[in-house]
Amino acid sequence: MLGIFFFLAAVNYLELIPDLVYNLETRNSGVNSQVNPKSSSSVSTPFSPSLPEFRPENEGPNNEEFLQSEVNKEHNQFLTMFPERPPGDQELFLGYVPHSGFHNQRIELQNALRLAAYLNRTLLFPPLFSYVKFMNIIWEAPLGLLTRWSQLTREYSESCRNLDPTQLAPMTLKKYRAMTPEERVRDCTVYYSWTLTPWTYVFDIPKAIQGVVGIGGQTEPIRVFDRPNVSIAWMAEHLGITDLDKEVYWLNETSLYDFEILDDSEADCSIHPEATPNPEILREYSQGLLLSDLKARPERVIHFGSLFGSDRVKASTQAHVELQQYIDASLDIWNQNILDATELAEAQIEKWRVLTARAAPGFLGAHVRVENKAFMRDVGQNLELLAQWLRNMTNLDQEALTNITSPIRQPALAQAQLPPNTAESQEQEPLTFLDRCMGQPPESPLVYLATDVHHPRLSPVFVDFLNKFPCTMILSDFPESVRLLNGVRNTVDNVHMLPFLIALLDANLVAHGRQFHGTDGSTFSQYISNPLWPHYHPSLS
């Protein structure tokens, strides 16, 4: 029954992309903040690590025991690939608290891997948190983030595991906010609204941390220590920490862009702490934290709150630049379900390309981010930039193809008879891709569009664009690919993975386009631009 439901609901899941992966994607361009550069000594105001760990009455089994039960530890992709081990006697660690959407968490992970290498510390390796909108852990001060993570538990809702989630009452943000913490951890709708997976479910982390040897002078792999529970209590227990104030160096940011880490590894650091970083290199960050200061910290753990920000960790030396480039390029998708679904969609695209007699090879990839106040403000400009790029690409294609001789001066649709896609026609069934593309001039570009807009073909946002470029495909045109993801469940908690995989399929498919145009400031577009598109087009990148 579940498989049938999820297939029939595939289009709905596609339309939930803004709630699932684009959700609260932080715009990763300029953030205006007052520049106040300081050395690390002025940033490291400790916060109290004594959290009121939430435990409802009648405590259930230990969360870690539950996560490890009834699964094959050696072959299960939903379990960590880093076996549990005791910490080394002299081992030093680096920690942080993930937050927000997939790509924000990915950027934090990239920064953390780089810092672990720079500082020669073992990274406390957190899980990937996937969720629907109302479960999002948005940025707040470290104490608040840690409190939210401490409330992610399956200990008191095991009875939900074998229920049919399609039969559960829907959850709204208003309803969720009105619930007490005790109600949330026992509610079965909440149970199916989030899941934890190791990062190895998506990325080949072992290859990334081992292959770093020889990059930028790195002489050993990046060390990691699996951290399935992002809480202070777990860290203290598993690292044997007895005095959190003395053994942990806490960094307490007061804003999302509070400080950045400045690479002064080739400078004379003997003048610290009097040295002050150049204010011009801080840009949107309020304070500067010197890498040399972090290297000198003796505590067993250096613990950050957020590490989000593409330029939060600077790379000023050639060795650090090479390390940054390697780590960024290493996080291409290796999840076999997504790769298989992408391959199936690519085969369908090639059939359509031949059937509709497109002149150019392959297809062009584009991403338009809309469902956010800042992106909505710029959507008109972004669509015009995309349209101009497609016209330029079409003209370049025409110059390269010997069977087309006349230049394209107008959008291809102007030469075709196509029923208008207007607000009046939105109550009718939208035309399919083939309905719109068949009969169009051969030079009309074949485009795959990734977007967070609900019903792209019915949305007023895309009316003009789709009329100008009728051979535009969207993810709902590929139900067979979506079907491949329908049966995937997290074997640890039985949560259906389709809602959390669908946007990764969207990204992976658009990255196969022979060229890609994204949305400025979007972390989704950023990930496609690097590393996905270069991974699939090494000769062009």
Coordinates of C-alpha atoms in Angstrom, one line a residue:
M1 CA 0.0 0.0 0.0
L2 CA 2.8 2.4 0.9
G3 CA 4.6 1.9 -2.4
I4 CA 1.4 2.6 -4.4
F5 CA 0.7 5.7 -2.3
F6 CA 4.2 7.2 -2.7
F7 CA 4.1 6.6 -6.4
L8 CA 0.7 8.3 -6.8
A9 CA 2.0 11.2 -4.5
A10 CA 5.2 11.6 -6.4
V11 CA 4.2 14.9 -7.9
N12 CA 3.3 16.2 -4.5
Y13 CA 6.7 15.2 -3.2
L14 CA 8.3 17.0 -6.1
E15 CA 6.4 20.1 -5.2
L16 CA 7.5 19.9 -1.5
I17 CA 11.1 20.5 -2.5
P18 CA 11.1 24.0 -0.8
D19 CA 9.9 22.3 2.4
L20 CA 12.5 19.6 2.3
V21 CA 15.8 20.6 0.9
Y22 CA 15.5 24.2 -0.2
N23 CA 13.9 25.0 3.2
L24 CA 15.5 27.9 4.9
E25 CA 18.4 27.8 2.6
T26 CA 20.5 30.7 3.8
R27 CA 21.3 33.1 1.0
N28 CA 25.1 32.8 0.7
S29 CA 26.0 36.2 -0.6
G30 CA 26.7 39.4 1.2
V31 CA 25.4 39.9 4.7
N32 CA 25.8 43.4 5.9
S33 CA 27.2 43.5 9.4
Q34 CA 29.4 45.9 11.2
V35 CA 33.0 45.0 10.9
N36 CA 34.7 44.6 14.3
P37 CA 37.9 42.5 13.8
K38 CA 39.3 40.9 16.9
S39 CA 41.7 38.1 17.6
S40 CA 40.5 34.8 19.0
S41 CA 40.9 35.9 22.6
S42 CA 38.0 38.3 22.1
V43 CA 35.7 35.8 20.5
S44 CA 36.0 32.8 22.7
T45 CA 33.5 33.8 25.4
P46 CA 32.5 30.5 26.9
F47 CA 28.9 29.6 27.4
S48 CA 27.6 27.3 30.1
P49 CA 27.8 23.7 28.8
S50 CA 25.3 22.4 31.5
L51 CA 22.3 21.6 29.4
P52 CA 19.0 20.6 30.8
E53 CA 19.0 17.3 28.9
F54 CA 15.3 16.5 28.1
R55 CA 14.0 13.2 29.3
P56 CA 10.3 12.5 29.5
E57 CA 8.9 10.4 32.3
N58 CA 9.3 6.6 32.1
E59 CA 12.6 6.7 30.2
G60 CA 12.9 4.3 27.3
P61 CA 16.0 2.5 26.1
N62 CA 19.2 4.3 25.4
N63 CA 19.0 6.0 22.0
E64 CA 22.2 4.6 20.7
E65 CA 21.1 1.1 21.6
F66 CA 17.9 1.6 19.7
L67 CA 19.7 2.9 16.6
Q68 CA 22.0 -0.1 16.5
S69 CA 19.2 -2.7 17.0
E70 CA 18.1 -5.3 14.4
V71 CA 20.4 -4.1 11.6
N72 CA 23.4 -5.5 9.8
K73 CA 26.2 -3.2 10.9
E74 CA 28.6 -4.4 8.2
H75 CA 26.4 -3.8 5.2
N76 CA 23.7 -1.4 6.1
Q77 CA 24.1 2.0 4.3
F78 CA 22.1 3.7 7.1
L79 CA 24.7 2.9 9.7
T80 CA 28.0 4.6 10.1
M81 CA 31.1 3.4 8.3
F82 CA 33.3 4.5 11.2
P83 CA 33.2 1.8 14.0
E84 CA 32.9 2.9 17.6
R85 CA 36.3 3.2 19.3
P86 CA 37.8 4.7 22.4
P87 CA 39.5 8.0 22.1
G88 CA 43.3 8.1 22.2
D89 CA 45.0 9.3 25.3
Q90 CA 46.5 12.4 23.6
E91 CA 43.8 12.8 20.9
L92 CA 42.6 16.3 20.3
F93 CA 39.1 16.9 18.9
L94 CA 37.1 19.5 16.9
G95 CA 33.3 19.8 17.2
Y96 CA 30.4 21.9 15.8
V97 CA 26.6 21.9 15.8
P98 CA 24.9 21.4 12.4
H99 CA 21.8 23.3 11.5
S100 CA 19.4 24.2 8.7
G101 CA 19.0 22.5 5.3
F102 CA 21.1 19.9 3.5
H103 CA 23.4 22.3 1.7
N104 CA 24.0 24.4 4.8
Q105 CA 24.9 21.3 6.7
R106 CA 27.1 20.2 3.7
I107 CA 29.0 23.6 3.8
E108 CA 29.5 23.2 7.6
L109 CA 30.9 19.7 7.0
Q110 CA 33.3 20.9 4.4
N111 CA 34.6 23.7 6.7
A112 CA 34.9 21.2 9.6
L113 CA 36.9 18.7 7.5
R114 CA 39.3 21.5 6.5
L115 CA 39.7 22.8 10.0
A116 CA 40.3 19.3 11.3
A117 CA 43.2 19.0 8.8
Y118 CA 44.6 22.5 9.4
L119 CA 44.6 22.0 13.2
N120 CA 45.5 18.3 13.2
R121 CA 42.5 17.4 15.3
T122 CA 40.0 14.6 15.1
L123 CA 36.6 15.7 13.8
L124 CA 33.6 14.7 15.9
F125 CA 31.6 13.5 12.9
P126 CA 27.8 14.4 13.2
P127 CA 25.0 12.8 11.2
L128 CA 23.0 14.3 8.4
F129 CA 19.6 15.6 9.7
S130 CA 16.8 15.4 7.1
Y131 CA 13.4 16.9 7.9
V132 CA 10.2 18.5 6.7
K133 CA 9.7 22.2 7.2
F134 CA 8.4 22.4 10.8
M135 CA 11.2 20.2 12.1
N136 CA 14.0 22.5 10.8
I137 CA 16.8 23.4 13.2
I138 CA 17.5 27.0 12.3
W139 CA 20.5 28.8 13.5
E140 CA 20.6 30.1 17.0
A141 CA 23.2 30.5 19.7
P142 CA 25.1 27.2 20.4
L143 CA 23.2 26.5 23.6
G144 CA 19.9 26.6 21.7
L145 CA 21.2 24.5 18.9
L146 CA 22.5 21.8 21.3
T147 CA 19.1 21.8 23.1
R148 CA 17.3 21.2 19.8
W149 CA 19.6 18.3 19.0
S150 CA 19.1 16.8 22.4
Q151 CA 15.4 16.6 21.7
L152 CA 15.9 14.4 18.5
T153 CA 15.1 11.0 19.9
R154 CA 13.3 7.8 18.9
E155 CA 13.4 6.5 22.5
Y156 CA 9.8 7.1 23.3
S157 CA 8.0 6.4 20.0
E158 CA 9.1 2.9 18.9
S159 CA 5.5 2.0 18.4
C160 CA 5.3 4.4 15.5
R161 CA 7.9 2.4 13.5
N162 CA 5.4 0.0 11.9
L163 CA 2.6 2.4 11.3
D164 CA 1.4 3.5 7.9
P165 CA 2.4 7.2 7.8
T166 CA -0.2 7.9 5.1
Q167 CA -2.9 7.2 7.7
L168 CA -1.6 9.8 10.1
A169 CA -3.0 13.2 10.7
P170 CA -1.1 15.9 8.9
M171 CA 1.1 18.2 10.9
T172 CA 1.3 22.0 10.6
L173 CA 3.8 24.4 11.9
K174 CA 1.2 26.0 14.1
K175 CA 0.2 22.6 15.6
Y176 CA 3.8 21.6 16.1
R177 CA 4.7 24.8 17.9
A178 CA 1.7 24.3 20.3
M179 CA 3.0 20.8 21.3
T180 CA 5.1 20.3 24.4
P181 CA 8.5 18.5 24.0
E182 CA 6.9 15.4 25.7
E183 CA 4.1 15.4 23.1
R184 CA 6.5 15.8 20.2
V185 CA 8.8 12.9 21.0
R186 CA 5.8 10.6 21.2
D187 CA 3.8 11.9 18.2
C188 CA 3.9 9.5 15.2
T189 CA 3.5 12.3 12.6
V190 CA 6.5 14.0 14.0
Y191 CA 8.3 10.6 14.0
Y192 CA 8.0 10.3 10.2
S193 CA 8.9 14.0 9.6
W194 CA 12.7 13.6 10.2
T195 CA 15.5 11.1 10.1
L196 CA 19.2 10.8 10.7
T197 CA 21.6 9.2 8.3
P198 CA 25.4 9.0 8.3
W199 CA 27.0 11.4 5.7
T200 CA 28.3 8.2 4.1
Y201 CA 24.7 7.6 2.9
V202 CA 25.2 10.4 0.4
F203 CA 29.0 11.0 0.1
D204 CA 32.0 8.7 -0.1
I205 CA 33.5 10.2 3.1
P206 CA 36.1 7.4 3.5
K207 CA 37.6 8.2 0.1
A208 CA 37.6 11.9 0.9
I209 CA 39.4 11.7 4.2
Q210 CA 41.9 9.1 3.1
G211 CA 42.6 10.6 -0.4
V212 CA 43.7 13.8 1.2
V213 CA 47.2 12.4 1.8
G214 CA 49.6 14.2 -0.5
I215 CA 47.2 17.2 -1.0
G216 CA 48.7 20.4 0.1
G217 CA 51.4 18.6 2.0
Q218 CA 48.9 16.6 4.0
T219 CA 50.8 13.5 5.4
E220 CA 47.9 11.6 7.0
P221 CA 44.2 11.1 6.5
I222 CA 41.7 13.4 8.2
R223 CA 40.7 11.7 11.5
V224 CA 37.1 11.3 12.4
F225 CA 35.3 10.1 15.5
D226 CA 31.7 9.1 14.9
R227 CA 29.2 11.3 16.8
P228 CA 25.7 9.9 16.2
N229 CA 24.3 12.0 19.1
V230 CA 25.1 15.8 18.9
S231 CA 24.8 16.5 22.6
I232 CA 27.1 17.6 25.4
A233 CA 26.2 14.5 27.5
W234 CA 27.2 12.1 24.7
M235 CA 30.5 14.0 24.1
A236 CA 31.4 14.0 27.8
E237 CA 30.6 10.3 28.1
H238 CA 32.3 9.0 25.0
L239 CA 35.4 11.2 25.2
G240 CA 35.8 10.7 29.0
I241 CA 35.5 14.4 29.7
T242 CA 35.1 15.2 33.4
D243 CA 35.5 19.0 33.4
L244 CA 33.7 20.7 30.5
D245 CA 35.0 24.1 31.4
K246 CA 38.7 23.1 31.4
E247 CA 38.7 20.4 28.7
V248 CA 36.5 22.1 26.1
Y249 CA 37.2 25.4 24.4
W250 CA 33.7 26.7 23.6
L251 CA 33.2 29.3 20.9
N252 CA 29.9 31.2 21.5
E253 CA 28.8 33.1 18.4
T254 CA 26.0 35.6 18.8
S255 CA 25.0 35.8 15.2
L256 CA 25.1 33.4 12.2
Y257 CA 28.0 35.4 10.7
D258 CA 29.8 36.3 13.9
F259 CA 33.3 35.3 13.0
E260 CA 35.4 33.9 10.3
I261 CA 38.6 31.9 10.7
L262 CA 41.6 33.7 9.2
D263 CA 44.5 31.8 7.7
D264 CA 47.6 33.4 9.1
S265 CA 49.7 30.2 8.9
E266 CA 52.5 31.9 6.8
A267 CA 52.6 35.0 9.0
D268 CA 54.8 35.8 12.0
C269 CA 52.5 34.9 14.8
S270 CA 54.8 35.9 17.6
I271 CA 53.1 39.3 17.9
H272 CA 49.8 37.8 19.0
P273 CA 47.4 38.8 20.5
E274 CA 48.3 42.4 19.6
A275 CA 48.0 41.7 15.9
T276 CA 44.6 42.7 14.3
P277 CA 43.4 41.2 11.0
N278 CA 42.8 43.5 8.1
P279 CA 39.1 44.7 8.3
E280 CA 38.7 44.4 4.6
I281 CA 39.1 40.6 4.6
L282 CA 36.2 40.2 7.1
R283 CA 33.5 41.4 4.8
E284 CA 30.1 40.2 6.3
Y285 CA 31.7 38.6 9.4
S286 CA 31.8 40.6 12.6
Q287 CA 35.0 39.2 14.0
G288 CA 38.2 37.5 12.9
L289 CA 39.5 34.3 14.6
L290 CA 43.2 33.5 13.9
L291 CA 44.1 30.0 12.8
S292 CA 47.3 30.2 14.8
D293 CA 45.4 31.0 18.0
L294 CA 43.3 27.9 17.4
K295 CA 46.4 25.7 16.8
A296 CA 47.8 26.9 20.2
R297 CA 44.7 25.9 22.2
P298 CA 45.6 23.0 24.6
E299 CA 42.0 21.9 25.4
R300 CA 41.0 18.4 24.3
V301 CA 38.0 19.8 22.3
I302 CA 37.6 23.0 20.4
H303 CA 33.8 23.3 20.0
F304 CA 32.1 25.7 17.6
G305 CA 28.4 26.4 17.2
S306 CA 27.8 27.0 13.5
L307 CA 30.4 26.6 10.8
F308 CA 28.1 27.7 8.0
G309 CA 29.5 30.0 5.3
S310 CA 31.3 29.3 2.1
D311 CA 34.0 31.7 3.0
R312 CA 34.0 31.2 6.8
V313 CA 37.3 29.3 6.8
K314 CA 39.9 31.2 4.8
A315 CA 42.5 29.5 2.7
S316 CA 45.4 31.9 2.1
T317 CA 48.3 29.5 1.5
Q318 CA 48.7 27.4 -1.6
A319 CA 48.6 24.2 0.6
H320 CA 45.3 25.3 2.2
V321 CA 43.8 26.3 -1.2
E322 CA 44.7 22.8 -2.6
L323 CA 43.1 21.2 0.4
Q324 CA 40.0 23.2 0.1
Q325 CA 39.6 22.4 -3.5
Y326 CA 40.1 18.7 -2.9
I327 CA 37.6 18.5 -0.1
D328 CA 35.0 20.5 -2.0
A329 CA 35.4 18.3 -5.1
S330 CA 35.2 15.1 -3.0
L331 CA 31.6 15.5 -2.0
D332 CA 29.9 14.3 -5.2
I333 CA 26.9 12.1 -4.8
W334 CA 27.6 8.3 -4.5
N335 CA 24.2 7.1 -3.3
Q336 CA 23.3 4.3 -5.7
N337 CA 19.6 5.0 -5.6
I338 CA 20.1 8.5 -6.8
L339 CA 22.7 7.5 -9.4
D340 CA 20.4 4.8 -10.8
A341 CA 17.4 7.2 -11.0
T342 CA 19.6 9.8 -12.7
E343 CA 20.7 7.3 -15.3
L344 CA 17.1 6.3 -16.1
A345 CA 16.1 10.0 -16.5
E346 CA 19.1 10.7 -18.8
A347 CA 18.1 7.8 -21.0
Q348 CA 14.6 9.2 -21.3
I349 CA 16.0 12.7 -22.1
E350 CA 18.0 11.3 -24.9
K351 CA 15.0 9.5 -26.4
W352 CA 13.0 12.8 -26.2
R353 CA 15.9 14.7 -27.8
V354 CA 15.8 12.3 -30.8
L355 CA 12.0 12.2 -30.9
T356 CA 11.6 16.0 -30.9
A357 CA 14.5 16.4 -33.3
R358 CA 16.6 18.7 -31.2
A359 CA 19.7 19.9 -33.1
A360 CA 22.2 20.2 -30.3
P361 CA 23.5 17.3 -28.3
G362 CA 22.4 16.6 -24.7
F363 CA 20.6 19.2 -22.7
L364 CA 21.2 22.5 -20.8
G365 CA 20.8 22.5 -17.1
A366 CA 19.3 25.4 -15.1
H367 CA 18.3 26.1 -11.5
V368 CA 15.9 28.9 -10.4
R369 CA 15.4 29.5 -6.7
V370 CA 12.2 31.4 -5.9
E371 CA 10.6 30.3 -2.6
N372 CA 12.3 32.8 -0.3
K373 CA 11.8 36.5 0.2
A374 CA 15.2 37.5 -1.1
F375 CA 15.1 35.2 -4.1
M376 CA 11.5 36.1 -4.9
R377 CA 12.6 39.7 -5.0
D378 CA 15.1 38.9 -7.7
V379 CA 13.2 36.3 -9.7
G380 CA 12.4 38.6 -12.6
Q381 CA 16.1 39.5 -13.0
N382 CA 17.2 35.9 -12.6
L383 CA 14.8 34.6 -15.2
E384 CA 15.9 37.3 -17.6
L385 CA 19.6 36.3 -17.0
L386 CA 18.7 32.7 -17.6
A387 CA 16.8 33.5 -20.8
Q388 CA 19.7 35.5 -22.1
W389 CA 22.1 32.7 -21.3
L390 CA 19.9 30.2 -23.2
R391 CA 19.8 32.5 -26.2
N392 CA 23.6 32.8 -26.1
M393 CA 24.0 29.1 -25.8
T394 CA 21.6 28.5 -28.6
N395 CA 23.5 30.9 -30.9
L396 CA 26.7 29.1 -30.0
D397 CA 25.2 25.8 -30.8
Q398 CA 24.0 27.1 -34.1
E399 CA 27.4 28.3 -35.0
A400 CA 28.8 24.8 -34.2
L401 CA 26.2 22.8 -36.1
T402 CA 26.6 22.6 -39.9
N403 CA 23.0 21.7 -40.6
I404 CA 21.7 25.0 -39.2
T405 CA 22.6 28.1 -41.2
S406 CA 20.4 31.0 -40.2
P407 CA 21.1 32.9 -37.0
I408 CA 18.5 32.9 -34.2
R409 CA 17.4 36.5 -33.5
Q410 CA 14.2 35.7 -31.7
P411 CA 13.2 33.1 -29.1
A412 CA 12.3 29.8 -30.8
L413 CA 8.7 29.9 -29.7
A414 CA 8.0 32.9 -31.8
Q415 CA 8.3 30.6 -34.9
A416 CA 5.9 28.0 -33.5
Q417 CA 2.1 27.7 -32.8
L418 CA 1.7 26.8 -29.2
P419 CA -1.3 27.2 -27.0
P420 CA -0.6 30.0 -24.5
N421 CA 0.3 29.1 -21.0
T422 CA -1.7 31.8 -19.2
A423 CA -3.5 32.3 -15.9
E424 CA -6.8 31.4 -17.7
S425 CA -5.4 28.0 -18.8
Q426 CA -4.1 27.1 -15.3
E427 CA -7.4 25.4 -14.3
Q428 CA -6.9 22.9 -17.2
E429 CA -4.4 20.1 -17.2
P430 CA -1.0 21.5 -18.2
L431 CA 0.5 20.5 -21.4
T432 CA 3.1 17.7 -21.1
F433 CA 6.7 18.2 -22.1
L434 CA 6.1 16.4 -25.4
D435 CA 2.9 18.4 -26.1
R436 CA 4.9 21.6 -25.8
C437 CA 8.2 20.5 -27.5
M438 CA 7.0 18.4 -30.4
G439 CA 7.1 20.5 -33.6
Q440 CA 9.3 23.2 -32.2
P441 CA 12.2 24.3 -34.4
P442 CA 15.3 22.1 -34.0
E443 CA 17.3 24.9 -32.5
S444 CA 14.9 25.5 -29.7
P445 CA 17.1 24.4 -26.7
L446 CA 16.4 21.3 -24.7
V447 CA 16.5 22.5 -21.0
Y448 CA 16.2 20.7 -17.7
L449 CA 14.9 23.1 -15.0
A450 CA 15.4 22.5 -11.3
T451 CA 13.3 24.8 -9.1
D452 CA 11.5 25.0 -5.8
V453 CA 8.3 26.4 -7.3
H454 CA 5.2 24.4 -6.8
H455 CA 3.6 23.3 -10.2
P456 CA 6.2 25.1 -12.4
R457 CA 4.1 24.7 -15.5
L458 CA 1.1 26.3 -13.8
S459 CA 3.0 29.0 -11.9
P460 CA 2.7 32.6 -13.1
V461 CA 6.4 32.9 -12.3
F462 CA 7.3 30.7 -15.3
V463 CA 4.6 31.5 -17.8
D464 CA 6.7 33.8 -20.0
F465 CA 9.8 31.7 -19.6
L466 CA 8.1 28.4 -20.6
N467 CA 6.4 30.0 -23.6
K468 CA 9.8 31.2 -24.8
F469 CA 11.5 27.9 -24.1
P470 CA 8.9 25.2 -24.6
C471 CA 11.4 22.3 -24.6
T472 CA 11.9 22.7 -20.9
M473 CA 11.8 19.6 -18.7
I474 CA 11.1 19.4 -14.9
L475 CA 11.5 16.6 -12.4
S476 CA 7.8 15.5 -12.5
D477 CA 8.4 14.5 -16.2
F478 CA 10.3 11.5 -14.9
P479 CA 8.0 9.4 -12.8
E480 CA 10.0 6.2 -13.5
S481 CA 13.0 7.8 -11.9
V482 CA 11.0 8.8 -8.9
R483 CA 9.6 5.3 -8.6
L484 CA 13.1 4.0 -8.1
L485 CA 13.2 6.0 -4.9
N486 CA 9.8 5.1 -3.6
G487 CA 10.7 2.0 -1.8
V488 CA 13.8 3.3 0.0
R489 CA 13.4 3.3 3.8
N490 CA 15.8 4.1 6.5
T491 CA 16.2 0.6 8.0
V492 CA 17.1 2.2 11.4
D493 CA 13.7 4.0 12.0
N494 CA 11.7 2.9 8.9
V495 CA 11.2 6.4 7.7
H496 CA 10.5 6.7 3.9
M497 CA 13.4 8.4 2.3
L498 CA 11.8 9.7 -0.9
P499 CA 11.0 13.2 0.4
F500 CA 14.7 13.6 1.4
L501 CA 16.2 12.1 -1.8
I502 CA 14.1 13.9 -4.4
A503 CA 15.9 17.2 -4.4
L504 CA 19.3 15.4 -4.5
L505 CA 18.0 13.7 -7.6
D506 CA 17.0 17.1 -9.0
A507 CA 20.5 18.4 -8.4
N508 CA 22.3 15.4 -9.8
L509 CA 20.2 15.3 -12.9
V510 CA 20.6 19.0 -13.7
A511 CA 24.3 18.6 -13.2
H512 CA 24.4 16.2 -16.1
G513 CA 23.5 19.1 -18.5
R514 CA 26.3 19.9 -20.9
Q515 CA 26.3 23.4 -19.4
F516 CA 24.7 24.8 -16.2
H517 CA 23.2 28.2 -15.2
G518 CA 22.2 28.7 -11.5
T519 CA 20.8 31.3 -9.2
D520 CA 23.3 33.6 -7.6
G521 CA 23.4 33.3 -3.8
S522 CA 21.8 29.8 -3.7
T523 CA 23.7 27.0 -1.9
F524 CA 21.8 24.6 -4.1
S525 CA 23.1 26.2 -7.3
Q526 CA 26.5 26.4 -5.6
Y527 CA 26.7 22.7 -5.0
I528 CA 25.7 22.0 -8.6
S529 CA 28.4 24.4 -9.9
N530 CA 31.0 22.8 -7.6
P531 CA 31.5 19.9 -7.3
L532 CA 28.6 18.2 -9.2
W533 CA 28.9 19.7 -12.7
P534 CA 32.7 19.5 -12.8
H535 CA 32.5 15.9 -11.6
Y536 CA 30.4 14.9 -14.6
H537 CA 32.3 17.2 -17.1
P538 CA 36.0 17.0 -16.2
S539 CA 37.1 17.8 -19.7
L540 CA 35.1 21.0 -19.7
S541 CA 35.8 22.2 -16.2

